[in-house]
Coordinates of C-alpha atoms in Angstrom, one line a residue:
X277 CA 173.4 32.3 63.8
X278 CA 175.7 35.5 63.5
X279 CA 175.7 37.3 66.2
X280 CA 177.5 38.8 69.5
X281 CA 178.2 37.0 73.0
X282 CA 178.9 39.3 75.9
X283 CA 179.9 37.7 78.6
X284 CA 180.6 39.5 81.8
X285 CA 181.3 38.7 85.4
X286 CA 180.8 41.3 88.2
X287 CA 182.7 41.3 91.5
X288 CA 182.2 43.8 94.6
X289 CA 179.0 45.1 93.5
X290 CA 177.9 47.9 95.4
X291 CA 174.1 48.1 94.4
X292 CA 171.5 48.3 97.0
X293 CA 172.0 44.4 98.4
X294 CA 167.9 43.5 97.0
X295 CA 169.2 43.4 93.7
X296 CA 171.2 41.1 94.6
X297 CA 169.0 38.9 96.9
X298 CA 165.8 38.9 95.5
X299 CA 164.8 37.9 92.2
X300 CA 161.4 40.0 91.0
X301 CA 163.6 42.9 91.7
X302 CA 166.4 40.8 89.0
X303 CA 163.6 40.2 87.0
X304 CA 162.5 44.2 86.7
X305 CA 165.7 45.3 86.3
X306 CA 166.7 43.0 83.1
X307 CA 163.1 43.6 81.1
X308 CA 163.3 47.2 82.1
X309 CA 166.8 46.9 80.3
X310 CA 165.5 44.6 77.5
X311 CA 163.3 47.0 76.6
X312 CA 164.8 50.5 77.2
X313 CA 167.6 48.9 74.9
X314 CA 165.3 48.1 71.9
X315 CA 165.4 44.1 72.6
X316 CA 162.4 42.0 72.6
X317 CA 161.6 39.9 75.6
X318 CA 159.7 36.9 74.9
X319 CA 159.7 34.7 77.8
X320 CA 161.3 34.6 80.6
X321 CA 161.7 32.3 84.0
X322 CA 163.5 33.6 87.1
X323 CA 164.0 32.0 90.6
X324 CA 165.1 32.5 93.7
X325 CA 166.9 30.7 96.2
X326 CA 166.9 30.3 99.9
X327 CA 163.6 31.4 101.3
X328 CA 161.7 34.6 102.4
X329 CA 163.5 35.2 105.7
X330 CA 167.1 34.3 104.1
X331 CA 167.2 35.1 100.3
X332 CA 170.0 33.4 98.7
X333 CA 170.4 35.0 95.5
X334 CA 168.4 34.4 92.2
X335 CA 169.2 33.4 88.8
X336 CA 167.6 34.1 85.6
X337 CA 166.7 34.3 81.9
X338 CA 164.9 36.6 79.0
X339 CA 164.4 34.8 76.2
X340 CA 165.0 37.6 73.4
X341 CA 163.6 37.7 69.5
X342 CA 167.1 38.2 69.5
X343 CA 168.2 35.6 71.5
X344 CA 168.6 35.3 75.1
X345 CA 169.9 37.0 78.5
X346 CA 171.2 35.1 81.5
X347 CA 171.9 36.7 84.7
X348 CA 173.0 35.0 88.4
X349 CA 173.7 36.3 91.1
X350 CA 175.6 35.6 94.5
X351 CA 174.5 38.1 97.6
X352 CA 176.8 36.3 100.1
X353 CA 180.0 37.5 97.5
X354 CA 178.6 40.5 95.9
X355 CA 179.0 39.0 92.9
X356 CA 177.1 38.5 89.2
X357 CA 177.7 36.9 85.9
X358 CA 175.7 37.8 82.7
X359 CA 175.5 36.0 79.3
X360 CA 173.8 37.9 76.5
X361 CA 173.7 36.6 73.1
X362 CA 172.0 38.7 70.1
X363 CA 171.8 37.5 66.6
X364 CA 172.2 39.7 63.6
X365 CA 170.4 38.0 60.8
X366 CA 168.2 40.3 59.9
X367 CA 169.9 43.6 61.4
X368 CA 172.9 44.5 63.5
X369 CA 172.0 44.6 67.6
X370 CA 175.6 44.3 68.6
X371 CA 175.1 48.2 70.0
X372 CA 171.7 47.4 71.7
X373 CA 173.4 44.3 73.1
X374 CA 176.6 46.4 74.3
X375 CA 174.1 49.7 75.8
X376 CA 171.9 46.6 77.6
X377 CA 175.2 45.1 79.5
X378 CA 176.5 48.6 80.2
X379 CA 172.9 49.4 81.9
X380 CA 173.2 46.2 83.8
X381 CA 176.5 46.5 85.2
X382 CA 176.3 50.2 85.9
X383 CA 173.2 49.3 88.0
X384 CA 175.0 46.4 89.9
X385 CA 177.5 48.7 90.2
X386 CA 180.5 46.5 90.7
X387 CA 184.3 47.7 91.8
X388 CA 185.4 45.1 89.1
X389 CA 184.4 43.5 86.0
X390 CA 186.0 41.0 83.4
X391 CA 184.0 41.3 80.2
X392 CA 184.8 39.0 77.0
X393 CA 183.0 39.6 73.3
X394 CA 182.4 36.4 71.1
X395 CA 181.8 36.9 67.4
X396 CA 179.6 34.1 66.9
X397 CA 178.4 32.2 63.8
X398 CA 181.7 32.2 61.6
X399 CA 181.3 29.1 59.7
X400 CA 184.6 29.3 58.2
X401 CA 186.4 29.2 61.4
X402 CA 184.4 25.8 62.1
X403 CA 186.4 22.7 61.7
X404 CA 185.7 19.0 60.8
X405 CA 184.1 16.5 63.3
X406 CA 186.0 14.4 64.7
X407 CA 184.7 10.9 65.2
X408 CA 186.6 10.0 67.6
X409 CA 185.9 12.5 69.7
X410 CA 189.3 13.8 70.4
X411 CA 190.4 17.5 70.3
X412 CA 193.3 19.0 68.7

């Protein structure tokens, strides 16, 4: 389960408005990514909203031999959030997973970004269940 979690949200993107709007263009543009990046797509499922006359933004996901990629968008805001998780089991993809969110973001071209990095799968951070369901 070790691995990295980028999580990124992109505000006043200045790309040509498709991207955006229409989801094989979305779908291209993270495989192309995937790939150029050294990640392995697997499957994938993407769909778009609205209709052909209005598009509505799209949303999507690559399912990765690594993990996954998630990536919504919202036309009518010029806005984006990705989610890319990569394990590194077997080898370290942290960089491929860093040069594939710099590729997406630098295509979507936003004016600003809030990014956050998870370091996932650190068992000794993990803490007791607690039946009752309460939280500390």
């Amino acid at each position: 389960m070790h691995g990295l979690h980028l999580i990124d949200e992109l505000y006043d993107c200045r790309c040509d408005p498709q991207l955006l709007a229409d989801a094989a263009a979305l779908r291209g543009l993270c495989l192309a990514t995937c790939s150029a990046d050294g990640l392995t797509p697997v499957g994938l499922v993407f769909h778009q909203f609205g209709n052909a006359l209005e598009p509505a933004g799209a949303t999507g996901a690559v399912v990765l031999a690594e993990s996954h990629l998630a990536v919504h968008t919202w036309p009518e805001t010029k806005s984006v959030s990705l989610d890319l998780y990569v394990c590194n089991f077997s080898q370290d993809n942290s960089s491929a997973a860093r040069d594939a969110c710099r590729r997406l973001i630098s295509a979507f071209a936003p004016a600003r970004v809030l990014r956050r990095e998870l370091v996932r799968g650190l068992p000794e951070l993990a803490g007791p269940i607690d039946p009752t369901g309460e939280s500390d």
